[in-house]
Tab-separated table of C-alpha atoms in Angstrom:
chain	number	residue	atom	x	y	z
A	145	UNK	CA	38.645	-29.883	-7.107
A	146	UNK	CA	39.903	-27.631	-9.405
A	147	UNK	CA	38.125	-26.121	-11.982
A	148	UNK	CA	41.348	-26.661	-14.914
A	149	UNK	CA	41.491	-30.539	-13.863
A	150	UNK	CA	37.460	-30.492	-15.105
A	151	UNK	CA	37.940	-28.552	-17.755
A	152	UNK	CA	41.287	-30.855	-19.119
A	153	UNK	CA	39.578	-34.099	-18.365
A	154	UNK	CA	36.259	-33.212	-20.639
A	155	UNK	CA	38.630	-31.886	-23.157
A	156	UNK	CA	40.255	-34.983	-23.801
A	157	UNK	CA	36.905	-37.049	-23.859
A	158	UNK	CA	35.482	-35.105	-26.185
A	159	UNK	CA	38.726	-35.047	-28.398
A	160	UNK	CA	39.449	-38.282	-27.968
A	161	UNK	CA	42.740	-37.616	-27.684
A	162	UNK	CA	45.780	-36.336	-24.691
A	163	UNK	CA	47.567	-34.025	-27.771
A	164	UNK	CA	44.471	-32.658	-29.530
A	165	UNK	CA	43.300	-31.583	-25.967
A	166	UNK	CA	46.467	-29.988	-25.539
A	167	UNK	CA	46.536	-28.305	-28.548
A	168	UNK	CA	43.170	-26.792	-27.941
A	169	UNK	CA	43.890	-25.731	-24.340
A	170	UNK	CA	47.223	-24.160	-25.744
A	171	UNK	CA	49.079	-26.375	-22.616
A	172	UNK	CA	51.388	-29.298	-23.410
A	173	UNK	CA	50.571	-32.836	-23.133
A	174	UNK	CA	52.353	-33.756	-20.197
A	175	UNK	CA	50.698	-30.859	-18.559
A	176	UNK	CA	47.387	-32.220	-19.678
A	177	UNK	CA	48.478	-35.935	-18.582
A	178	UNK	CA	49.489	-34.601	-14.977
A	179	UNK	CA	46.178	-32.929	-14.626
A	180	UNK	CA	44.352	-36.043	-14.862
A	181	UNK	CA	46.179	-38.113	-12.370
A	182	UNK	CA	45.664	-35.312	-10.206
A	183	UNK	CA	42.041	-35.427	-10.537
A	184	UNK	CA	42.019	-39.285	-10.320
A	185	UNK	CA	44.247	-39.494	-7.189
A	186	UNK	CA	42.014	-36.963	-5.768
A	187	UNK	CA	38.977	-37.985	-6.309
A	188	UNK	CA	40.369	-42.247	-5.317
A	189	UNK	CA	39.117	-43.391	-8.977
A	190	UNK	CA	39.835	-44.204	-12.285
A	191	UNK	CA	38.262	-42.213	-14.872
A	192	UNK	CA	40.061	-42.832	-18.684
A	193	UNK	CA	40.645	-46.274	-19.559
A	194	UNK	CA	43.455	-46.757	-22.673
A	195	UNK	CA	42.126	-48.829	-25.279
A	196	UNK	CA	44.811	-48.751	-27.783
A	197	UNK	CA	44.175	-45.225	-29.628
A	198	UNK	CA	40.623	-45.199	-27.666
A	199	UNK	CA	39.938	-43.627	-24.959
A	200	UNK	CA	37.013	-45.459	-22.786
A	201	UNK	CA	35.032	-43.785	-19.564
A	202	UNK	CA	34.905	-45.818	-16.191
A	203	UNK	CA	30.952	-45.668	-14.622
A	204	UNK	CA	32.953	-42.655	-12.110
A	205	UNK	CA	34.605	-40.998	-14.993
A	206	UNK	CA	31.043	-41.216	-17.421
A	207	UNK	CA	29.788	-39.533	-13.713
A	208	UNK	CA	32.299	-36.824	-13.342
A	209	UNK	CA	32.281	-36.125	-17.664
A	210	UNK	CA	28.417	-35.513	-17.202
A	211	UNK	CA	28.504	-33.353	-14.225
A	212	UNK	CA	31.575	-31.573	-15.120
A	213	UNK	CA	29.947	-30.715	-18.366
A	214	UNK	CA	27.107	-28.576	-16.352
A	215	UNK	CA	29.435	-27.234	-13.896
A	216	UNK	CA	31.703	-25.958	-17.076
A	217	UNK	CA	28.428	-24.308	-18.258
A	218	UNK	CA	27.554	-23.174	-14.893
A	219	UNK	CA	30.479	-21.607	-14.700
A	220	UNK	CA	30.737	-20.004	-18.433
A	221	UNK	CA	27.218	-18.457	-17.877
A	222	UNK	CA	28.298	-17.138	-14.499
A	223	UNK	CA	31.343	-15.487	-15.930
A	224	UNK	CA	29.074	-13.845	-18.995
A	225	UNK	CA	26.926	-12.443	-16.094
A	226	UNK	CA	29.067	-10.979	-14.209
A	227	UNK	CA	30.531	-9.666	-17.564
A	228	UNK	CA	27.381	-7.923	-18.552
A	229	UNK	CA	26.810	-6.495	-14.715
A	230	UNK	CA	30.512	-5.274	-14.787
A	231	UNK	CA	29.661	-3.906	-18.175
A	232	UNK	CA	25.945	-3.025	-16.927
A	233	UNK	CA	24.666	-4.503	-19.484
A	234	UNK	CA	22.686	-6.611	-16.772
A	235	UNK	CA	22.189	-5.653	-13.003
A	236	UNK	CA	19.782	-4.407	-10.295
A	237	UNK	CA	19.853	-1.010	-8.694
A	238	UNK	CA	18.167	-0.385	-5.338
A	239	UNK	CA	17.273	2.825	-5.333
A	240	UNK	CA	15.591	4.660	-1.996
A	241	UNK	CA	13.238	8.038	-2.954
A	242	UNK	CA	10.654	9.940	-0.454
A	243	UNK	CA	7.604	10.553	-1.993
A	244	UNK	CA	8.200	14.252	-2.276
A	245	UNK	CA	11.512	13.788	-4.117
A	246	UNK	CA	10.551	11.822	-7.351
A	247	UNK	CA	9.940	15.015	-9.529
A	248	UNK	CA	13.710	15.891	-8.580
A	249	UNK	CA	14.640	12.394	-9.477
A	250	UNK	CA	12.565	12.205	-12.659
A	251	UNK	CA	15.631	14.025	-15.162
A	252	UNK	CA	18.739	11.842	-13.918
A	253	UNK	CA	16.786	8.801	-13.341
A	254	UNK	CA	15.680	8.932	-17.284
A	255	UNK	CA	19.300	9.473	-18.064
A	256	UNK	CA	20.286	6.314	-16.610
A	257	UNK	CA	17.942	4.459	-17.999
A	258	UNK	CA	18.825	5.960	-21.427
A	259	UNK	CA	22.251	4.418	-20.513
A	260	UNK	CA	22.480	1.654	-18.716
A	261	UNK	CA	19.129	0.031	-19.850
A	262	UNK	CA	19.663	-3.341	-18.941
A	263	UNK	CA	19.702	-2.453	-15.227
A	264	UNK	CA	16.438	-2.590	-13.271
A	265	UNK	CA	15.375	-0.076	-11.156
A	266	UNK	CA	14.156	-1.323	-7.799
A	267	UNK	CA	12.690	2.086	-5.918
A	268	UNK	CA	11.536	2.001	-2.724
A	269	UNK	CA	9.379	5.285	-1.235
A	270	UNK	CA	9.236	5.752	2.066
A	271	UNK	CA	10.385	8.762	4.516
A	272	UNK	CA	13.979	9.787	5.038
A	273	UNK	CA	14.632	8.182	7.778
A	274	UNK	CA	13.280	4.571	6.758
A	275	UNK	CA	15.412	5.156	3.870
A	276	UNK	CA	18.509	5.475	5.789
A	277	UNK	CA	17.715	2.390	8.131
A	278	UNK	CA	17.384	0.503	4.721
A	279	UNK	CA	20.822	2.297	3.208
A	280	UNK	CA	22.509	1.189	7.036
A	281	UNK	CA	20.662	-2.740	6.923
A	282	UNK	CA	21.943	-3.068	3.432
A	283	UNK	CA	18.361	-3.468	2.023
A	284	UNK	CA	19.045	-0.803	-0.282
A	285	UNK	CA	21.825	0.460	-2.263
A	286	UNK	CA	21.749	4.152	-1.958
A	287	UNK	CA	18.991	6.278	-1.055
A	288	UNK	CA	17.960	10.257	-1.132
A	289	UNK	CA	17.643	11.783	1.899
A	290	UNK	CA	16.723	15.237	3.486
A	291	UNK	CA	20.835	15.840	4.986
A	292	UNK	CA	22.083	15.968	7.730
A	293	UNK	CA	21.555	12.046	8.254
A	294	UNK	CA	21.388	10.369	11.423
A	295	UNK	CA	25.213	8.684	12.278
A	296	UNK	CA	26.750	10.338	9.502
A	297	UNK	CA	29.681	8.151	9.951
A	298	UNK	CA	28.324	5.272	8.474
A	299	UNK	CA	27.443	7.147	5.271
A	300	UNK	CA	28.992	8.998	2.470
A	301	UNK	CA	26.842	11.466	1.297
A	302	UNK	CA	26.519	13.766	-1.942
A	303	UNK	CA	24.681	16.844	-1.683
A	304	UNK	CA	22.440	16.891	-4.663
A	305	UNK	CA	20.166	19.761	-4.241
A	306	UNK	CA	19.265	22.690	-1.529
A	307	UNK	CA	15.679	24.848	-1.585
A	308	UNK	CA	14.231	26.839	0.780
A	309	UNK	CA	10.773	25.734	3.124
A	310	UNK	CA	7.520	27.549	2.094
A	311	UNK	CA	4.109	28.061	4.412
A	312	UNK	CA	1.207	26.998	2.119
A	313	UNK	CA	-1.453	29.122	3.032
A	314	UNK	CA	-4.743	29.311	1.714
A	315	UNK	CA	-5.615	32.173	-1.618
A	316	UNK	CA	-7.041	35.397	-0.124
A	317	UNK	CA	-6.527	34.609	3.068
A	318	UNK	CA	-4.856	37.379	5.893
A	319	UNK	CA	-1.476	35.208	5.739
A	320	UNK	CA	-1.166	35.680	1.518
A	321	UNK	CA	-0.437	39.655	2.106
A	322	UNK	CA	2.193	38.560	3.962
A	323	UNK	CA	5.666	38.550	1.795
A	324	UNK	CA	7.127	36.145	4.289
A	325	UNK	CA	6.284	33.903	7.665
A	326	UNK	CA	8.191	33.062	10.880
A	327	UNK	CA	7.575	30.032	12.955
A	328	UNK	CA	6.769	32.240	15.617
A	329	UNK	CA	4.109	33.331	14.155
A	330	UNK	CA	2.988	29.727	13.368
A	331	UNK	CA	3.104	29.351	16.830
A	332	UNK	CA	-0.844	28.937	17.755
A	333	UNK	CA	-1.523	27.769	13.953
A	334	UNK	CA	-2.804	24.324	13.459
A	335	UNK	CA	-0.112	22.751	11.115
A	336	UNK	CA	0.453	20.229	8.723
A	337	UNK	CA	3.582	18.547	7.858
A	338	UNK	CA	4.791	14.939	7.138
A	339	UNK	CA	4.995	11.962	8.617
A	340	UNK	CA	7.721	11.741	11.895
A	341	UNK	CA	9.586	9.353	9.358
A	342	UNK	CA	10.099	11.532	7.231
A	343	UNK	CA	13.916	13.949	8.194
A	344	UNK	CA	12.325	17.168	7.385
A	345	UNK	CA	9.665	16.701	9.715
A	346	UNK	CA	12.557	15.784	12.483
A	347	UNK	CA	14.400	18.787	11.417
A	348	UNK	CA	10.890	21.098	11.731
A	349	UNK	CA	10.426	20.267	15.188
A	350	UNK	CA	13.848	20.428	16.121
A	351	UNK	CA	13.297	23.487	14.808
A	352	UNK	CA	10.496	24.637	16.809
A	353	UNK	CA	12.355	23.136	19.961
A	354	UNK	CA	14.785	25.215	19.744
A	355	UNK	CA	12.527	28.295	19.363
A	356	UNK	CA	10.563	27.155	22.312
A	357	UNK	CA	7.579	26.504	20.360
A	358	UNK	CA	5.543	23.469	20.837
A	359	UNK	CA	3.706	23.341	17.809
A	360	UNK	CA	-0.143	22.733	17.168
A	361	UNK	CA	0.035	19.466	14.613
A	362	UNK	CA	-3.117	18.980	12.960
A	363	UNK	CA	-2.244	16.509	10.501
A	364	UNK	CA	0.433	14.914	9.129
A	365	UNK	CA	0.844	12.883	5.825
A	366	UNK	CA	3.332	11.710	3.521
A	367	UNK	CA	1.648	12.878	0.572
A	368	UNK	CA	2.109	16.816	-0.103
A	369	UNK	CA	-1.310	16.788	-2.622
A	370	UNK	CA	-2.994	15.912	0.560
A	371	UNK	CA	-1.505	18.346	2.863
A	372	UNK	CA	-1.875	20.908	-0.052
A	373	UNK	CA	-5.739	19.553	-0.158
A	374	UNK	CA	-6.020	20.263	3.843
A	375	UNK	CA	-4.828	23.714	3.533
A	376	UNK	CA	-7.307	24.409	0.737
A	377	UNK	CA	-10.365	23.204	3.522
A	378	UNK	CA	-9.256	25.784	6.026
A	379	UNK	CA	-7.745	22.708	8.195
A	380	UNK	CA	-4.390	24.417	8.945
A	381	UNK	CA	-1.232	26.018	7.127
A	382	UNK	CA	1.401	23.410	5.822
A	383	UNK	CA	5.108	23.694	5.707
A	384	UNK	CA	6.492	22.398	2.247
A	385	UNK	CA	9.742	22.450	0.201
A	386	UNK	CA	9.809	25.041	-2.031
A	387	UNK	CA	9.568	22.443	-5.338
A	388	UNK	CA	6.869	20.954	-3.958
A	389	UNK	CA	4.909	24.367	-3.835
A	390	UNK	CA	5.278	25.061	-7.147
A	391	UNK	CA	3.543	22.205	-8.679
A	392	UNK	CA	0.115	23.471	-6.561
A	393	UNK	CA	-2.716	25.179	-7.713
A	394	UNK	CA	-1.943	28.780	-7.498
A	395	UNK	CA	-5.285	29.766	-8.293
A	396	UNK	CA	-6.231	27.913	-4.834
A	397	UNK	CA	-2.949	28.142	-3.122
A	398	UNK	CA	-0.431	30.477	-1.832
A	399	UNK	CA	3.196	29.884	-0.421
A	400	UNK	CA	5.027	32.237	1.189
A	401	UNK	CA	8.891	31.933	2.446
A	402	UNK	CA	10.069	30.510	5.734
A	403	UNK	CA	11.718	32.562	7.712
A	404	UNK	CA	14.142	30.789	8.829
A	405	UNK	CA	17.773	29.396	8.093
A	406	UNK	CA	16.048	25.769	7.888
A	407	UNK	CA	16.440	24.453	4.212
A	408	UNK	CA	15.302	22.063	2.536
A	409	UNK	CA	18.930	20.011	1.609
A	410	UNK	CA	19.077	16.967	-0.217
A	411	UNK	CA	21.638	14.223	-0.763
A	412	UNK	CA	22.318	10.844	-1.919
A	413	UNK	CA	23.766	8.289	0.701
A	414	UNK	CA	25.048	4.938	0.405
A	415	UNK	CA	27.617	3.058	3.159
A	416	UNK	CA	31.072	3.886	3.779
A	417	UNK	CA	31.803	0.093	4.330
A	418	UNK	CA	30.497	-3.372	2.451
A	419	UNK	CA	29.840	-4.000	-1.275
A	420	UNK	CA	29.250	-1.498	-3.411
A	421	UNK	CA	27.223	-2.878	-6.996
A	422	UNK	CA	28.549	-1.759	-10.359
A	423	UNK	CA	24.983	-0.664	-11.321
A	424	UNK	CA	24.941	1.958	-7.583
A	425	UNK	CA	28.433	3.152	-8.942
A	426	UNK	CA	27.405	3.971	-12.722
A	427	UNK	CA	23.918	5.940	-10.777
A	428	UNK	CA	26.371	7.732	-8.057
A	429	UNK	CA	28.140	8.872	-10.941
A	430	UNK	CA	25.613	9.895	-13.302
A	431	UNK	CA	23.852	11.959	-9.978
A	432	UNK	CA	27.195	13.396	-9.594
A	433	UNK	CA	27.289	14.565	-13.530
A	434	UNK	CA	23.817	16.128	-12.701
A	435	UNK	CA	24.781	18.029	-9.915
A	436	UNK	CA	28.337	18.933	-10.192
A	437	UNK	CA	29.897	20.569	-6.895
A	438	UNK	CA	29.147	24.325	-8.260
A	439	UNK	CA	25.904	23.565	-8.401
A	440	UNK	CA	22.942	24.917	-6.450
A	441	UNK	CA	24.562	24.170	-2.785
C-alpha cells in the first residue's frame, strides 16, 4: 500500500471534498480520484460512499481512515527524527575509551557536547582489544585504541595522539638516579602492567619476546592509580604511558623513560564497511579538528 493513496484518501475525508483535497495536496482531482480506486481495488473494498455532496465512510473505509491516521503520524514523527539525527539535534553515539585514555578524551569530548548536545554519549571502558572486538561486532561505533590494531583491514583508523612509555619507580630508590631504563634491565624486576586485554600490554610483551626476555609479572590491573599504588609498596616497577605518569604523586613517585622505540600511539577506529551514524561522523570529525595531521605524530 502506498503511503500517497493513505495520505489522499484521509485528505478527502477530512475535507469532505475530491477538489478541496486536491487543492491542498497541490495534485489535480483526477489524480486524487485515481488514487482512491487504486487503494479500493487493492485493498477488494469500498471505502467512500457518494451521498449527493456528502461523502460517507464504509465500516472498511471508517477502518482504514482510523489506522491510516496513526500510520500518517507514525510516519511524520519518524521523518522529524530522522531530521533532528541528520541534523544531530537527536542521536546516540557509542563511544569505546580504555580506562587510561579518558583524561586525553576529556577536551574533545566536552567540545562535542558543547555542539551537538542533543546526542547521548554511550562510553564503554574496557581494554584495547575488547574495544576493537566491540568496533568489529558492531556493538560500538568507534572506539580509541593503543594502534597498530589487530586485522587492520577491517578498520580505518586516525592517529590521534603518540607519547613515549615511562618505568614508574619508587622516590629515592637506586632506579630514580637513573636518567633512563631498558627492558633489559627490567629483566629480573617484578613488573606491573595492565590487563592482557588491554593492546599496550600485547605490544610490551611482544616487546620483551623479541628481546628474549621473559618477564617477571607481578601484577597486572587496569587501573594505573593502582599500579602507581603497587609501586609505591615496594611490589615491583610499572610500565606506564607517559600522560599517565604525570598525573602521579611526584613527591612519592618517579618515572623515568623507556628505552626503547615502543610508544605509546593512539587512534580512533571505526569499520571500513556497514553503517556509519550521523552522530560517529560529526565525533570523527570533531577528533580530527583536535588533532589535525601535523599534529603530535
Amino acid at each position: 500500500m502506498d503511503i500517497r493513496m493513505l495520505r489522499y484518501f484521509i485528505e478527502v475525508v477530512r475535507q469532505q471534498s475530491f477538489t478541496r483535497a486536491a487543492e491542498n495536496l497541490f495534485v489535480t482531482q483526477p489524480t486524487i480520484s485515481k488514487m482512491l480506486r487504486n487503494l479500493e481495488d487493492e485493498l477488494g473494498t469500498t471505502l467512500l460512499i457518494r451521498q449527493g455532496r456528502k461523502l460517507s465512510l464504509t465500516d472498511t473505509g471508517q477502518a482504514v481512515y482510523d489506522k491510516g491516521r496513526v500510520i500518517l503520524d507514525n510516519v511524520q514523527q519518524l521523518q522529524s527524527e530522522l531530521s533532528d539525527i541528520r541534523q544531530l539535534n537527536h542521536g546516540t553515539l557509542r563511544l569505546g575509551i580504555p580506562p587510561m585514555v579518558g583524561m586525553i578524551m576529556a577536551s574533545p569530548i566536552a567540545h562535542f557536547r558543547q555542539k551537538y548536545p542533543g546526542v547521548e554519549l554511550k562510553i564503554s571502558e574496557f581494554g584495547g582489544l575488547k574495544v576493537q572486538q566491540a568496533v568489529q561486532n558492531g556493538e560500538l561505533d568507534v572506539a580509541v585504541t593503543a594502534l597498530p590494531v589487530e586485522d587492520e583491514q577491517h578498520f580505518t583508523t586516525l592517529h590521534v595522539a603518540q607519547h613515549p612509555l615511562c618505568v614508574v619507580v619508587p622516590k629515592g630508590s637506586e632506579w630514580a638516579a637513573m636518567s633512563t631504563i631498558s627492558p633489559t634491565q627490567l629483566a629480573d624486576v617484578p613488573l606491573l602492567i595492565y590487563n592482557e586485554d588491554f593492546s599496550l600490554s600485547r605490544q610490551l610483551m611482544q616487546m620483551f619476546s623479541e628481546l628474549g626476555i621473559t618477564p617477571r609479572i607481578a601484577v597486572r590491573s587496569g587501573q594505573w592509580d593502582f599500579l602507581a599504588a603497587m609501586v609505591q609498596a615496594q611490589v615491583g616497577l610499572a610500565i606506564l604511558p607517559e600522560p599517565i605518569c604525570q598525573k602521579l604523586d611526584s613527591g612519592l613517585l618517579c618515572w623515568r623513560p623507556l628505552d626503547s622505540e615502543l610508544h605509546w600511539a593512539l587512534g580512533m577506529i571505526w569499520r571500513n564497511e556497514g553503517y556509519l551514524s550521523h552522530s560517529a561522523q560529526a565525533w570523527i570529525t570533531c577528533c580530527k579538528n583536535h588533532w589535525p595531521p601535523s599534529g603530535s605524530l
